[in-house]
Amino acid sequence: MTTGQPGTGSARPTPTGDARIRPAIPAAAGTPTPAARAATASDNTTAAAGTDHAVSGDGTRASIVTNDGTKAATARDDDPKPGSTKHDGPEPGSAGNSAVEDSAAEDSAAEDSAAEDSAAEDSAAEDSAAEDSKAKPGAATGGAEKDGAVKDRAGKDGAEKDSAAEGDPAESGDAAKGGKAGEPDGPVKVDGEAKSAGSERWEAFASAPEPVPSRLSRSARAVGRYLIHEWTLASLGALALAVLMTWPTLRYPRYTLPQDYWDPSLQAWQMAWSGHILLTEPARLWQSNTFFPELWSFAFSDTLLGYAPAGMLGSGPEDAVLRYNIMFVLAHALATLGAYALARQLGAGRIGAAVAGVAYTYAPWLLAQAGHLHVLSNGGIPLALAMLARGHGWSLRHGYRPERRHDGWVYAGWLVAAWQLSLGFGIGLPFAYFLACAVLVAAVLFYARRLRTGQALPFGRRLLVADVVGGLLFAGVGLLMAIPYFRVTELHPYAERTIGDISIFSPPASGFVTAPAESRIWGGLHEGARAALPWHPEMTLLPGFVLYALAAGGLFFSVWRLRHRLLLLAGVLLTMAFAMGTRFFDGAFTYVPLFEHAPGWNALRTPGRLMLWTTLLLALLAAGAVTALTERVRELAAQRIPSWPGPWLRLATLLPLLLVTVEGLNTTPHPVVPTQPAALRTVEGPLLVLPSNQSLDQHVMLWSTSGFPDVVNGGSGFTPRQLDDVRRVTQSFPDQTSVDYLRTFGVRTVVLLRGQVAGTPWEITIDAPVDLLGITRQEIDGAVVYRL
């Protein structure tokens, strides 16, 4: 351990770049003042290695400040003489060149400034050379510092101590050149820019620097982060589940259709027609090639116009069937993802949101709608609501949070809502009324709060513009879609529904606990209950007993607030009452007022499809309960000692998801689509295919996707009287009356299918001669082609 002169503190080097000024500590009574101690300091050089002088950081002078703020005498080493054999070199930590002297002058100026400000500080300047040795700060007692032993990298009490004691001329020469006395690692630049040899030697043991990733590596990492993102996994999971739950839809996607081959054939034609005509002659969109020569025939039923981009790919019946099956699976996936997104936005956890998505998409009552793609294509409803809620910064669990507003999500929500409306008014019209009511209620609540509190919640001009523009877009799409239907009503007033029609399809209360025959779990057990229903395909409205149980539990144990639970319950009961049509007090307080006064509502003949909203509200109640359960289980698992039961407890939270999935299993048939007759690939239109009826004409519509010739046949929600007349007159075809009648419509070809004439009048007349009728007859692969 080094010791200083009597009455002086051990001097230690301090970094020049970070020179710190230490306040002087007043001397205690009876102790020598700093000035007195400085007066007794020796001017002799160090007699032995490790003996320090009271020097400043530059090795030239240690400035001592008395208690009254004046400078006292300081001890100063003799300046080194070039070539002198006397050890006049700088103390350890000092330097012997002009740069160091300039640094010392600067330090002295700093000390004078500190003294004038009555700081009574003792500063030490750092030697400009990079130090490899480190000094431990000592505690100042009575105004004197006690420095720790200086640890040298080359070893304790090394050779430089001996050299310092003997006044080695070589050392003096090194010091005169700016080298550090006692530095075993060689001279170092005063400005500290260069590293010593010792530090370079120890760098070999340092960890290797982090490699800079290449552009390819960064791209791969970004893709990896995207692939494991929640919404990527949710989308892939929804798609995989849709493939499994609708199997074997994609087993033979070009040859089979789910449920039956009547309505699916019609809807496959609808997608094909919209895609074809928008590419070739968009102005003729509503004047389809079927029901010739009727006008606005594309508006005789829901159009699935939103799937027109898919209809632009491929041609012919097989591609139309393939397209339908793909969209059938994607519709299920979108419904699951949309309900999941809505539940997450409202504040549910991942498992709770997954339960909501699966329960909403695979509710048992929807299995009876497997042949109605326009009903199954409902995923845009919850997805649009989720986007709108996110854009407005609102959730059911956390309320309105203005800082989370984002007008981009508002635009996206209105676009998705408009797309959903373009798929058909069957479920789009109630959605439009719901959005209108939601906007009205939100505006009333907003201004009511402003009047009550005198302060308006922040909303923002950009958000208001987004709502106005998005709402106008949605209304514009609805209006453009509605115009053809109003024209159809004008041309065919008998197509309007009546209260009697609504009564035929109105389900009783027992329908809410009755499953359709396609349910794998409940179908066989509910066979007797279905037999008691007048029209069971539209009256078996069971959303799932598991969903009922979870929703009931959500009324008592949930993450939603009590008032929100009660509102959800009220919505469930209200939508059930509307879904019953005229069976709930004759509909006098529910369905009938809407039917009579709400524009477009009289076109909805199946009230039971409003069960879609009941299912969504039940799913949200269930999501609240499952989320509360998972959060409670997570807390319990964290408190378990030992913690090994934790994973098993968390695994148990997947049980509700498993149960709603199992309850959604189906036995939906997938019949083979009738093969297109070879004659229909080559004949020219306008043409009539016999026999003609509602079911067979839907096949003809599908077959007409080869070139889309004009055909008299057609199937829809209603039958035009003109088509009824054609079917009646052609019962005796071929004869002069029927031939003349068809010529008045411009029909050029009649195709009589041999495989369909059994039990019909054509069974007798199919081989009758036609020479006297002025027409020709040709056999083409099982069909008889008459050219008029």
CSV table of C-alpha atoms in Angstrom, one decimal, residues 100-337:
chain,number,residue,atom,x,y,z
A,100,VAL,CA,-0.3,17.7,-20.2
A,101,GLU,CA,0.8,21.1,-19.0
A,102,ASP,CA,-2.0,22.7,-21.0
A,103,SER,CA,-4.4,20.3,-19.4
A,104,ALA,CA,-3.0,21.1,-16.0
A,105,ALA,CA,-3.5,24.8,-16.7
A,106,GLU,CA,-7.1,24.2,-17.6
A,107,ASP,CA,-7.6,22.2,-14.4
A,108,SER,CA,-6.0,25.0,-12.3
A,109,ALA,CA,-8.4,27.5,-13.9
A,110,ALA,CA,-11.3,25.3,-13.0
A,111,GLU,CA,-10.0,25.1,-9.4
A,112,ASP,CA,-9.7,28.9,-9.3
A,113,SER,CA,-13.2,29.3,-10.5
A,114,ALA,CA,-14.4,26.8,-7.9
A,115,ALA,CA,-12.6,28.7,-5.2
A,116,GLU,CA,-14.1,32.0,-6.2
A,117,ASP,CA,-17.6,30.5,-6.1
A,118,SER,CA,-16.8,29.4,-2.5
A,119,ALA,CA,-17.2,25.7,-3.5
A,120,ALA,CA,-14.1,24.8,-1.5
A,121,GLU,CA,-13.5,22.0,-4.0
A,122,ASP,CA,-10.4,20.0,-4.6
A,123,SER,CA,-10.2,18.9,-8.3
A,124,ALA,CA,-7.9,16.4,-9.9
A,125,ALA,CA,-7.3,16.3,-13.6
A,126,GLU,CA,-6.9,13.1,-15.5
A,127,ASP,CA,-3.7,12.3,-17.2
A,128,SER,CA,-4.3,12.5,-21.0
A,129,ALA,CA,-2.8,9.1,-21.6
A,130,ALA,CA,-5.2,6.2,-21.4
A,131,GLU,CA,-4.8,4.6,-18.0
A,132,ASP,CA,-4.7,0.7,-17.8
A,133,SER,CA,-4.5,0.9,-14.0
A,134,LYS,CA,-7.5,1.8,-11.9
A,135,ALA,CA,-7.5,3.7,-8.6
A,136,LYS,CA,-10.0,3.0,-5.9
A,137,PRO,CA,-11.4,6.2,-4.4
A,138,GLY,CA,-10.7,6.7,-0.8
A,139,ALA,CA,-12.9,8.3,1.8
A,140,ALA,CA,-12.1,11.9,2.7
A,141,THR,CA,-11.7,12.4,6.4
A,142,GLY,CA,-11.0,15.9,7.9
A,143,GLY,CA,-10.4,17.3,4.4
A,144,ALA,CA,-7.8,14.7,3.4
A,145,GLU,CA,-8.4,11.8,0.9
A,146,LYS,CA,-7.3,8.3,1.6
A,147,ASP,CA,-6.7,6.6,-1.7
A,148,GLY,CA,-6.7,2.8,-2.1
A,149,ALA,CA,-3.8,0.9,-3.5
A,150,VAL,CA,-3.3,1.4,-7.2
A,151,LYS,CA,-3.6,-1.9,-9.0
A,152,ASP,CA,-1.3,-2.2,-12.0
A,153,ARG,CA,-2.2,-4.7,-14.8
A,154,ALA,CA,1.4,-5.8,-15.2
A,155,GLY,CA,1.4,-7.0,-11.5
A,156,LYS,CA,1.7,-5.6,-8.0
A,157,ASP,CA,4.9,-3.6,-7.2
A,158,GLY,CA,6.2,-4.3,-10.7
A,159,ALA,CA,9.4,-3.3,-12.3
A,160,GLU,CA,8.2,0.3,-12.8
A,161,LYS,CA,8.5,0.8,-9.0
A,162,ASP,CA,12.1,-0.1,-9.0
A,163,SER,CA,12.7,2.0,-12.0
A,164,ALA,CA,11.0,5.0,-10.3
A,165,ALA,CA,13.1,4.5,-7.2
A,166,GLU,CA,16.4,4.3,-9.1
A,167,GLY,CA,15.6,7.2,-11.4
A,168,ASP,CA,16.2,5.1,-14.5
A,169,PRO,CA,17.4,7.4,-17.3
A,170,ALA,CA,15.4,5.3,-19.8
A,171,GLU,CA,12.3,5.9,-17.8
A,172,SER,CA,13.0,9.6,-17.7
A,173,GLY,CA,13.4,9.6,-21.4
A,174,ASP,CA,10.1,7.8,-21.9
A,175,ALA,CA,8.4,10.2,-19.6
A,176,ALA,CA,9.9,13.2,-21.4
A,177,LYS,CA,8.4,11.8,-24.6
A,178,GLY,CA,5.0,11.6,-23.1
A,179,GLY,CA,5.0,8.0,-21.8
A,180,LYS,CA,3.6,7.1,-18.5
A,181,ALA,CA,5.9,6.3,-15.7
A,182,GLY,CA,5.6,2.8,-14.6
A,183,GLU,CA,3.5,1.8,-17.6
A,184,PRO,CA,4.5,-1.7,-18.7
A,185,ASP,CA,2.4,-1.6,-21.8
A,186,GLY,CA,4.4,1.0,-23.6
A,187,PRO,CA,3.7,4.6,-24.5
A,188,VAL,CA,0.1,5.7,-25.2
A,189,LYS,CA,-1.1,8.8,-26.9
A,190,VAL,CA,-2.1,11.6,-24.6
A,191,ASP,CA,-5.5,12.2,-26.2
A,192,GLY,CA,-6.6,8.6,-25.4
A,193,GLU,CA,-7.4,7.7,-29.0
A,194,ALA,CA,-5.1,4.7,-29.2
A,195,LYS,CA,-5.3,1.6,-27.1
A,196,SER,CA,-2.5,0.2,-25.1
A,197,ALA,CA,-0.9,-3.1,-26.0
A,198,GLY,CA,-2.3,-4.6,-22.9
A,199,SER,CA,-5.8,-3.8,-23.7
A,200,GLU,CA,-5.4,-5.2,-27.2
A,201,ARG,CA,-4.0,-8.4,-25.6
A,202,TRP,CA,-7.1,-8.8,-23.4
A,203,GLU,CA,-9.5,-8.1,-26.2
A,204,ALA,CA,-8.8,-11.6,-27.4
A,205,PHE,CA,-10.9,-12.9,-24.5
A,206,ALA,CA,-13.9,-10.6,-25.3
A,207,SER,CA,-17.1,-12.0,-26.8
A,208,ALA,CA,-17.4,-11.8,-30.5
A,209,PRO,CA,-19.5,-8.8,-31.8
A,210,GLU,CA,-23.1,-9.4,-32.8
A,211,PRO,CA,-23.1,-10.2,-36.5
A,212,VAL,CA,-25.0,-7.7,-38.7
A,213,PRO,CA,-28.0,-9.6,-40.3
A,214,SER,CA,-28.2,-9.5,-44.0
A,215,ARG,CA,-31.2,-8.3,-45.9
A,216,LEU,CA,-32.3,-11.9,-46.5
A,217,SER,CA,-32.1,-12.7,-42.8
A,218,ARG,CA,-34.1,-9.6,-41.9
A,219,SER,CA,-36.7,-10.5,-44.4
A,220,ALA,CA,-36.9,-14.1,-43.1
A,221,ARG,CA,-37.3,-12.8,-39.5
A,222,ALA,CA,-40.1,-10.4,-40.6
A,223,VAL,CA,-41.9,-13.3,-42.3
A,224,GLY,CA,-41.4,-15.4,-39.2
A,225,ARG,CA,-42.9,-12.8,-37.0
A,226,TYR,CA,-45.8,-12.4,-39.4
A,227,LEU,CA,-46.4,-16.2,-39.4
A,228,ILE,CA,-46.6,-16.4,-35.6
A,229,HIS,CA,-48.8,-13.3,-35.3
A,230,GLU,CA,-52.1,-13.9,-33.5
A,231,TRP,CA,-54.2,-12.9,-36.6
A,232,THR,CA,-52.2,-15.1,-38.9
A,233,LEU,CA,-52.7,-18.1,-36.6
A,234,ALA,CA,-56.4,-17.2,-36.2
A,235,SER,CA,-56.9,-17.1,-39.9
A,236,LEU,CA,-55.0,-20.3,-40.6
A,237,GLY,CA,-56.8,-22.0,-37.7
A,238,ALA,CA,-60.2,-20.8,-39.0
A,239,LEU,CA,-59.4,-22.1,-42.5
A,240,ALA,CA,-58.2,-25.5,-41.3
A,241,LEU,CA,-61.2,-25.9,-39.1
A,242,ALA,CA,-63.5,-25.0,-42.0
A,243,VAL,CA,-61.9,-27.7,-44.2
A,244,LEU,CA,-62.4,-30.3,-41.5
A,245,MET,CA,-65.9,-29.3,-40.4
A,246,THR,CA,-67.2,-29.1,-44.0
A,247,TRP,CA,-65.5,-32.3,-45.2
A,248,PRO,CA,-66.0,-34.0,-47.7
A,249,THR,CA,-66.8,-30.8,-49.6
A,250,LEU,CA,-63.2,-30.5,-50.9
A,251,ARG,CA,-62.9,-34.2,-51.6
A,252,TYR,CA,-64.5,-34.1,-55.0
A,253,PRO,CA,-65.0,-30.3,-55.4
A,254,ARG,CA,-65.7,-30.4,-59.1
A,255,TYR,CA,-68.4,-33.1,-59.0
A,256,THR,CA,-70.4,-32.8,-55.7
A,257,LEU,CA,-72.3,-30.1,-53.9
A,258,PRO,CA,-73.2,-29.9,-50.2
A,259,GLN,CA,-76.8,-30.6,-49.0
A,260,ASP,CA,-78.4,-31.0,-52.4
A,261,TYR,CA,-77.9,-30.0,-56.0
A,262,TRP,CA,-80.8,-27.6,-56.5
A,263,ASP,CA,-80.2,-24.3,-54.7
A,264,PRO,CA,-76.4,-24.8,-54.8
A,265,SER,CA,-76.6,-25.2,-58.6
A,266,LEU,CA,-78.5,-21.9,-58.8
A,267,GLN,CA,-76.0,-20.1,-56.6
A,268,ALA,CA,-73.1,-21.6,-58.6
A,269,TRP,CA,-74.6,-20.1,-61.7
A,270,GLN,CA,-75.1,-16.7,-59.9
A,271,MET,CA,-71.4,-16.5,-59.2
A,272,ALA,CA,-70.4,-17.6,-62.7
A,273,TRP,CA,-72.8,-15.1,-64.3
A,274,SER,CA,-71.8,-12.1,-62.3
A,275,GLY,CA,-68.1,-12.7,-63.0
A,276,HIS,CA,-68.7,-13.4,-66.7
A,277,ILE,CA,-70.9,-10.4,-67.4
A,278,LEU,CA,-68.8,-7.9,-65.5
A,279,LEU,CA,-65.9,-8.9,-67.7
A,280,THR,CA,-67.8,-8.8,-71.0
A,281,GLU,CA,-70.8,-6.5,-70.8
A,282,PRO,CA,-71.3,-5.0,-67.3
A,283,ALA,CA,-74.4,-3.0,-68.4
A,284,ARG,CA,-76.3,-6.2,-68.8
A,285,LEU,CA,-75.6,-7.4,-65.3
A,286,TRP,CA,-79.3,-7.5,-64.2
A,287,GLN,CA,-80.5,-8.9,-67.5
A,288,SER,CA,-79.3,-12.4,-67.1
A,289,ASN,CA,-79.3,-15.2,-69.7
A,290,THR,CA,-82.0,-17.1,-67.8
A,291,PHE,CA,-85.8,-16.6,-67.6
A,292,PHE,CA,-85.6,-15.4,-71.2
A,293,PRO,CA,-87.1,-13.0,-72.3
A,294,GLU,CA,-87.8,-11.5,-68.8
A,295,LEU,CA,-86.1,-8.3,-67.7
A,296,TRP,CA,-84.2,-7.8,-64.4
A,297,SER,CA,-84.0,-11.6,-64.1
A,298,PHE,CA,-80.8,-11.5,-62.0
A,299,ALA,CA,-82.8,-9.9,-59.2
A,300,PHE,CA,-85.3,-12.7,-58.9
A,301,SER,CA,-83.4,-14.0,-55.9
A,302,ASP,CA,-80.3,-13.1,-53.8
A,303,THR,CA,-77.4,-12.6,-56.1
A,304,LEU,CA,-74.1,-13.3,-54.2
A,305,LEU,CA,-72.8,-10.3,-56.2
A,306,GLY,CA,-69.9,-9.9,-53.7
A,307,TYR,CA,-68.4,-13.1,-55.0
A,308,ALA,CA,-68.2,-11.8,-58.6
A,309,PRO,CA,-64.4,-11.6,-58.5
A,310,ALA,CA,-64.3,-15.4,-57.9
A,311,GLY,CA,-66.7,-15.8,-60.8
A,312,MET,CA,-64.2,-14.3,-63.2
A,313,LEU,CA,-62.0,-17.3,-62.9
A,314,GLY,CA,-62.7,-20.4,-64.9
A,315,SER,CA,-65.7,-21.3,-67.2
A,316,GLY,CA,-68.2,-24.1,-67.6
A,317,PRO,CA,-70.2,-26.1,-65.1
A,318,GLU,CA,-67.3,-28.0,-63.5
A,319,ASP,CA,-65.5,-24.8,-62.7
A,320,ALA,CA,-68.7,-23.3,-61.4
A,321,VAL,CA,-69.1,-26.2,-59.0
A,322,LEU,CA,-65.5,-26.0,-57.9
A,323,ARG,CA,-65.8,-22.3,-57.3
A,324,TYR,CA,-69.0,-22.8,-55.2
A,325,ASN,CA,-67.3,-25.4,-53.0
A,326,ILE,CA,-64.3,-23.2,-52.4
A,327,MET,CA,-66.4,-20.3,-51.5
A,328,PHE,CA,-68.6,-22.6,-49.3
A,329,VAL,CA,-65.5,-23.5,-47.2
A,330,LEU,CA,-64.1,-19.9,-47.2
A,331,ALA,CA,-67.5,-18.6,-46.0
A,332,HIS,CA,-67.2,-20.8,-42.9
A,333,ALA,CA,-63.7,-19.7,-42.3
A,334,LEU,CA,-64.6,-16.0,-42.6
A,335,ALA,CA,-67.5,-16.4,-40.2
A,336,THR,CA,-65.2,-18.0,-37.6
A,337,LEU,CA,-62.6,-15.3,-38.0
